[in-house]
């Protein structure tokens, strides 16, 4: 056991605060198992919950366990020991000194007493439970207003009583003086009405007094009930978040543990070495299982076929490796490459309630919901589209493949890699203005040039064209269809991505899957990708079907799992793809297939026998301090870096986006509102011009409306679909610095 370190508890709030609000922190030793004995853990006591972590740094992402003190039993042992019993489980803890142990025991007992008092306080008690200051002020203000109104009514009642008595006395005297029958009847009627008026006034006063009594009687009960529900909700949110962190930690530990033995011996030993493995639970999957089963071929079978199957990718190296020849060839050019930035200003810690803005926008398109920059990231949608090129080296390798099926594997890995940057990126990119462009010139670094343009605003659509000197061209038109569903946001990219290799003429076409951002109402935002992608080679008719498995808490599959099958034109499967969209993809060549036993619902599954899987793609690690820089990748950090000579419509020149990146969010919001209002005015002008053209010419043939500057609509020869393609001229205009055609949109 390591040398004891004196704990440094730090109470962060004093007495008199709401029950469970005190925070107490420090080191304690926790019994783990007989192999490791007591291990030092960082304990945090807050809101009636005792949580523990391996280190203080883990507080930001991984909680090892939580004990609810409201139902826990605290027992003080000998020699600085204490035992907490909760939920049928004992937690043996040990402090470094008697004084330290006493301080922890006092803090735990006080927290337990406060929590128990809050949960079990009698509804008939006259003592008010503490409530937050704004709620207390609101309630007391309402009671003071009622009391003031009651005083006014009482004063009015006294005046009415006095005037009524005087009126009756005067009328009685008048009645005695006059003897006319008609006059007497009238006086009696007036007297009766005055009496009724006084009785009614008294009844109103009594009703108001009863209402005030009821309000005072129930006010404390309502306050206690509200506070209890607030505390319960807070505890539930914390528990769910901690469970999610523990679940994520267990998943990563399971994936990273070695599993070289077929019986999983090493993985089990790795699990035994953990001191938290007693908390692990397993659940049966509830979703549909795959339609095929993969079995890795034995060494004997693999050796027998090794002559014709040396490598799945024709001996190509993975995307994150270099050959010695490539290193030597590139060594002379490395000095000439531009050094690009590797960080941006840290994201400010501004808090804003997303639900307060979006609760009235359920069912609307996301692009039509006005939002402050607090929910954006300092990149436009055009730049996010360009970010798909992060792993363009996969296409460079694919261009060198002689086999179209192996080429298909790399194209499939490229289509999956474009989602790897989204795992932590729940913020919304800026909606590009109509006519906004973005260029990315990486000829010197990676051999390609990219140009994007916003060709439509409603619905938002962007056209993209990339030409590479390494043997391929990519183009796409993507329209974003997004809906806010209350608990989550769905983003559905519509359109096709085209990829053509120059030497072979292979033309691949595929689409994108649905992205879903969860926990809009409560909890931590997280993103998931789900759906199917069908990649088709229109020259050879080869296909690849990729399935992005939606996340399920009860599934035993890896989170963010992706599976796929590569087949030829006759439907014969040749490769199995597997991996996750946030980490890596692998490919295994099929050596034999057969029909297996019946699965669920009587369906037979195909059993594929494969060679050992080969790595196709692996995600690059995030830059240092990425969590404070919007979780940007190395490429994303450079996308908004200022460039000389770009078009005046380039996203880098957008003022609100630039101010947000610099941390000036208030100024960015002001510029964002100005640009959006200007765009609305321009749209109304175009609509007015269109209306005028229709009035002057019934066919409206002379009015074309908005036309993109660098893209034009054509019919694709392979698919027969109409799409925006690059018409040319941008790079020539940049070389000559002739931007006279560009509109002033910023």
PDB file of C-alpha atoms in Angstrom, residues 249-398:
ATOM      1  CA  UNK A 249     -15.566   3.709 -18.673  1.00  0.00           C
ATOM      2  CA  UNK A 250     -16.438   0.002 -18.482  1.00  0.00           C
ATOM      3  CA  UNK A 251     -17.015  -0.112 -22.233  1.00  0.00           C
ATOM      4  CA  UNK A 252     -13.646   1.453 -22.970  1.00  0.00           C
ATOM      5  CA  UNK A 253     -11.890  -0.808 -20.477  1.00  0.00           C
ATOM      6  CA  UNK A 254     -13.511  -3.845 -22.091  1.00  0.00           C
ATOM      7  CA  UNK A 255     -12.469  -2.757 -25.584  1.00  0.00           C
ATOM      8  CA  UNK A 256      -8.899  -1.943 -24.548  1.00  0.00           C
ATOM      9  CA  UNK A 257      -8.358  -5.181 -22.563  1.00  0.00           C
ATOM     10  CA  UNK A 258      -6.336  -7.804 -24.499  1.00  0.00           C
ATOM     11  CA  UNK A 259      -8.230 -10.801 -25.844  1.00  0.00           C
ATOM     12  CA  UNK A 260      -5.655 -12.850 -27.747  1.00  0.00           C
ATOM     13  CA  UNK A 261      -6.749 -16.212 -26.297  1.00  0.00           C
ATOM     14  CA  UNK A 262      -9.877 -17.752 -27.825  1.00  0.00           C
ATOM     15  CA  UNK A 263     -11.319 -18.399 -24.387  1.00  0.00           C
ATOM     16  CA  UNK A 264     -10.887 -14.750 -23.403  1.00  0.00           C
ATOM     17  CA  UNK A 265      -8.518 -15.603 -20.557  1.00  0.00           C
ATOM     18  CA  UNK A 266      -6.501 -12.411 -20.764  1.00  0.00           C
ATOM     19  CA  UNK A 267      -9.621 -10.280 -20.898  1.00  0.00           C
ATOM     20  CA  UNK A 268     -10.966 -11.972 -17.799  1.00  0.00           C
ATOM     21  CA  UNK A 269      -7.707 -11.478 -15.947  1.00  0.00           C
ATOM     22  CA  UNK A 270      -7.755  -7.823 -16.879  1.00  0.00           C
ATOM     23  CA  UNK A 271     -11.247  -7.621 -15.432  1.00  0.00           C
ATOM     24  CA  UNK A 272     -10.145  -9.333 -12.227  1.00  0.00           C
ATOM     25  CA  UNK A 273      -7.372  -6.802 -11.756  1.00  0.00           C
ATOM     26  CA  UNK A 274      -9.892  -3.989 -11.530  1.00  0.00           C
ATOM     27  CA  UNK A 275     -11.057  -3.129  -8.056  1.00  0.00           C
ATOM     28  CA  UNK A 276     -14.461  -2.028  -9.356  1.00  0.00           C
ATOM     29  CA  UNK A 277     -15.424  -5.182 -11.238  1.00  0.00           C
ATOM     30  CA  UNK A 278     -17.965  -6.172  -8.612  1.00  0.00           C
ATOM     31  CA  UNK A 279     -20.250  -3.427  -9.965  1.00  0.00           C
ATOM     32  CA  UNK A 280     -20.316  -4.796 -13.513  1.00  0.00           C
ATOM     33  CA  UNK A 281     -23.670  -5.980 -14.867  1.00  0.00           C
ATOM     34  CA  UNK A 282     -24.551  -7.560 -18.195  1.00  0.00           C
ATOM     35  CA  UNK A 283     -27.848  -7.402 -20.058  1.00  0.00           C
ATOM     36  CA  UNK A 284     -29.265  -9.283 -23.004  1.00  0.00           C
ATOM     37  CA  UNK A 285     -29.551  -7.390 -26.257  1.00  0.00           C
ATOM     38  CA  UNK A 286     -33.044  -6.406 -27.295  1.00  0.00           C
ATOM     39  CA  UNK A 287     -32.448  -5.280 -30.864  1.00  0.00           C
ATOM     40  CA  UNK A 288     -32.280  -7.497 -33.944  1.00  0.00           C
ATOM     41  CA  UNK A 289     -29.076  -9.474 -34.321  1.00  0.00           C
ATOM     42  CA  UNK A 290     -26.980  -9.323 -37.525  1.00  0.00           C
ATOM     43  CA  UNK A 291     -28.047 -11.396 -40.494  1.00  0.00           C
ATOM     44  CA  UNK A 292     -24.670 -13.123 -40.666  1.00  0.00           C
ATOM     45  CA  UNK A 293     -22.074 -14.702 -38.388  1.00  0.00           C
ATOM     46  CA  UNK A 294     -18.331 -14.248 -38.854  1.00  0.00           C
ATOM     47  CA  UNK A 295     -15.878 -17.013 -37.931  1.00  0.00           C
ATOM     48  CA  UNK A 296     -12.137 -16.408 -38.213  1.00  0.00           C
ATOM     49  CA  UNK A 297     -10.353 -19.153 -40.122  1.00  0.00           C
ATOM     50  CA  UNK A 298      -7.914 -21.425 -38.241  1.00  0.00           C
ATOM     51  CA  UNK A 299      -4.169 -21.082 -38.646  1.00  0.00           C
ATOM     52  CA  UNK A 300      -4.112 -24.227 -40.826  1.00  0.00           C
ATOM     53  CA  UNK A 301      -6.729 -22.834 -43.198  1.00  0.00           C
ATOM     54  CA  UNK A 302      -5.043 -19.463 -43.194  1.00  0.00           C
ATOM     55  CA  UNK A 303      -1.658 -21.002 -44.045  1.00  0.00           C
ATOM     56  CA  UNK A 304      -3.213 -23.023 -46.836  1.00  0.00           C
ATOM     57  CA  UNK A 305      -4.647 -19.881 -48.472  1.00  0.00           C
ATOM     58  CA  UNK A 306      -1.804 -17.503 -47.692  1.00  0.00           C
ATOM     59  CA  UNK A 307      -0.275 -17.830 -51.148  1.00  0.00           C
ATOM     60  CA  UNK A 308      -3.237 -16.111 -52.768  1.00  0.00           C
ATOM     61  CA  UNK A 309      -4.262 -13.887 -49.832  1.00  0.00           C
ATOM     62  CA  UNK A 310      -1.171 -12.133 -48.501  1.00  0.00           C
ATOM     63  CA  UNK A 311      -3.074  -8.995 -47.578  1.00  0.00           C
ATOM     64  CA  UNK A 312      -6.567  -7.664 -47.941  1.00  0.00           C
ATOM     65  CA  UNK A 313      -5.318  -4.363 -49.259  1.00  0.00           C
ATOM     66  CA  UNK A 314      -2.637  -5.554 -51.696  1.00  0.00           C
ATOM     67  CA  UNK A 315       0.092  -4.918 -49.195  1.00  0.00           C
ATOM     68  CA  UNK A 316      -0.886  -1.279 -48.544  1.00  0.00           C
ATOM     69  CA  UNK A 317      -0.041   0.181 -45.173  1.00  0.00           C
ATOM     70  CA  UNK A 318      -2.731   1.491 -42.807  1.00  0.00           C
ATOM     71  CA  UNK A 319      -3.550   5.170 -43.093  1.00  0.00           C
ATOM     72  CA  UNK A 320      -1.593   6.114 -39.987  1.00  0.00           C
ATOM     73  CA  UNK A 321       1.628   4.419 -41.117  1.00  0.00           C
ATOM     74  CA  UNK A 322       4.372   5.479 -43.559  1.00  0.00           C
ATOM     75  CA  UNK A 323       6.575   3.314 -45.709  1.00  0.00           C
ATOM     76  CA  UNK A 324      10.304   4.036 -45.633  1.00  0.00           C
ATOM     77  CA  UNK A 325      10.185   5.093 -49.268  1.00  0.00           C
ATOM     78  CA  UNK A 326       7.366   7.531 -48.577  1.00  0.00           C
ATOM     79  CA  UNK A 327       9.230   8.981 -45.619  1.00  0.00           C
ATOM     80  CA  UNK A 328      12.412   9.419 -47.632  1.00  0.00           C
ATOM     81  CA  UNK A 329      10.588  10.865 -50.608  1.00  0.00           C
ATOM     82  CA  UNK A 330       8.747  13.374 -48.461  1.00  0.00           C
ATOM     83  CA  UNK A 331      11.658  14.400 -46.267  1.00  0.00           C
ATOM     84  CA  UNK A 332      12.873  17.066 -48.689  1.00  0.00           C
ATOM     85  CA  UNK A 333       9.420  18.652 -48.914  1.00  0.00           C
ATOM     86  CA  UNK A 334       8.607  18.666 -45.214  1.00  0.00           C
ATOM     87  CA  UNK A 335      10.605  21.854 -44.689  1.00  0.00           C
ATOM     88  CA  UNK A 336       8.567  23.660 -47.372  1.00  0.00           C
ATOM     89  CA  UNK A 337       5.148  22.941 -45.905  1.00  0.00           C
ATOM     90  CA  UNK A 338       3.356  25.703 -44.090  1.00  0.00           C
ATOM     91  CA  UNK A 339       3.166  25.354 -40.331  1.00  0.00           C
ATOM     92  CA  UNK A 340      -0.506  25.635 -39.472  1.00  0.00           C
ATOM     93  CA  UNK A 341      -2.024  26.529 -36.138  1.00  0.00           C
ATOM     94  CA  UNK A 342      -2.582  23.836 -33.534  1.00  0.00           C
ATOM     95  CA  UNK A 343      -4.871  25.654 -31.103  1.00  0.00           C
ATOM     96  CA  UNK A 344      -7.599  28.288 -30.866  1.00  0.00           C
ATOM     97  CA  UNK A 345      -8.779  30.375 -27.877  1.00  0.00           C
ATOM     98  CA  UNK A 346     -10.440  28.316 -25.157  1.00  0.00           C
ATOM     99  CA  UNK A 347     -14.214  28.152 -25.209  1.00  0.00           C
ATOM    100  CA  UNK A 348     -15.756  30.566 -22.634  1.00  0.00           C
ATOM    101  CA  UNK A 349     -17.822  29.023 -19.868  1.00  0.00           C
ATOM    102  CA  UNK A 350     -21.176  30.591 -20.708  1.00  0.00           C
ATOM    103  CA  UNK A 351     -24.256  28.807 -19.385  1.00  0.00           C
ATOM    104  CA  UNK A 352     -27.548  29.002 -21.264  1.00  0.00           C
ATOM    105  CA  UNK A 353     -30.611  26.789 -21.059  1.00  0.00           C
ATOM    106  CA  UNK A 354     -31.206  25.168 -24.450  1.00  0.00           C
ATOM    107  CA  UNK A 355     -34.668  23.966 -23.418  1.00  0.00           C
ATOM    108  CA  UNK A 356     -35.804  27.498 -22.595  1.00  0.00           C
ATOM    109  CA  UNK A 357     -35.144  28.459 -26.220  1.00  0.00           C
ATOM    110  CA  UNK A 358     -36.322  25.332 -28.016  1.00  0.00           C
ATOM    111  CA  UNK A 359     -39.410  24.336 -26.019  1.00  0.00           C
ATOM    112  CA  UNK A 360     -41.576  26.448 -28.360  1.00  0.00           C
ATOM    113  CA  UNK A 361     -39.897  25.078 -31.498  1.00  0.00           C
ATOM    114  CA  UNK A 362     -40.944  21.404 -31.348  1.00  0.00           C
ATOM    115  CA  UNK A 363     -41.516  20.036 -34.838  1.00  0.00           C
ATOM    116  CA  UNK A 364     -39.748  22.912 -36.616  1.00  0.00           C
ATOM    117  CA  UNK A 365     -36.730  22.645 -38.875  1.00  0.00           C
ATOM    118  CA  UNK A 366     -33.504  23.308 -37.020  1.00  0.00           C
ATOM    119  CA  UNK A 367     -32.327  25.766 -39.676  1.00  0.00           C
ATOM    120  CA  UNK A 368     -35.380  27.962 -38.997  1.00  0.00           C
ATOM    121  CA  UNK A 369     -34.892  28.196 -35.233  1.00  0.00           C
ATOM    122  CA  UNK A 370     -33.103  31.424 -34.251  1.00  0.00           C
ATOM    123  CA  UNK A 371     -30.344  30.584 -31.789  1.00  0.00           C
ATOM    124  CA  UNK A 372     -27.566  32.536 -30.096  1.00  0.00           C
ATOM    125  CA  UNK A 373     -23.966  31.539 -30.818  1.00  0.00           C
ATOM    126  CA  UNK A 374     -23.847  29.834 -27.398  1.00  0.00           C
ATOM    127  CA  UNK A 375     -25.076  26.681 -29.114  1.00  0.00           C
ATOM    128  CA  UNK A 376     -22.786  26.974 -32.124  1.00  0.00           C
ATOM    129  CA  UNK A 377     -19.219  25.999 -32.792  1.00  0.00           C
ATOM    130  CA  UNK A 378     -16.979  28.494 -34.649  1.00  0.00           C
ATOM    131  CA  UNK A 379     -17.256  26.665 -37.983  1.00  0.00           C
ATOM    132  CA  UNK A 380     -19.822  26.906 -40.750  1.00  0.00           C
ATOM    133  CA  UNK A 381     -21.672  23.989 -42.301  1.00  0.00           C
ATOM    134  CA  UNK A 382     -19.441  24.384 -45.366  1.00  0.00           C
ATOM    135  CA  UNK A 383     -16.374  23.855 -43.193  1.00  0.00           C
ATOM    136  CA  UNK A 384     -17.976  20.838 -41.488  1.00  0.00           C
ATOM    137  CA  UNK A 385     -18.625  19.399 -44.951  1.00  0.00           C
ATOM    138  CA  UNK A 386     -14.973  19.971 -45.875  1.00  0.00           C
ATOM    139  CA  UNK A 387     -13.941  18.249 -42.652  1.00  0.00           C
ATOM    140  CA  UNK A 388     -14.972  14.953 -44.277  1.00  0.00           C
ATOM    141  CA  UNK A 389     -11.547  15.095 -45.956  1.00  0.00           C
ATOM    142  CA  UNK A 390      -9.732  14.515 -42.654  1.00  0.00           C
ATOM    143  CA  UNK A 391      -8.791  11.013 -43.823  1.00  0.00           C
ATOM    144  CA  UNK A 392      -8.289  11.732 -47.539  1.00  0.00           C
ATOM    145  CA  UNK A 393      -5.251   9.421 -47.478  1.00  0.00           C
ATOM    146  CA  UNK A 394      -7.755   6.538 -47.542  1.00  0.00           C
ATOM    147  CA  UNK A 395      -8.757   7.680 -51.024  1.00  0.00           C
ATOM    148  CA  UNK A 396      -5.092   8.077 -52.009  1.00  0.00           C
ATOM    149  CA  UNK A 397      -4.547   4.431 -51.072  1.00  0.00           C
ATOM    150  CA  UNK A 398      -7.749   3.377 -52.813  1.00  0.00           C
TER     151      UNK A 398
END
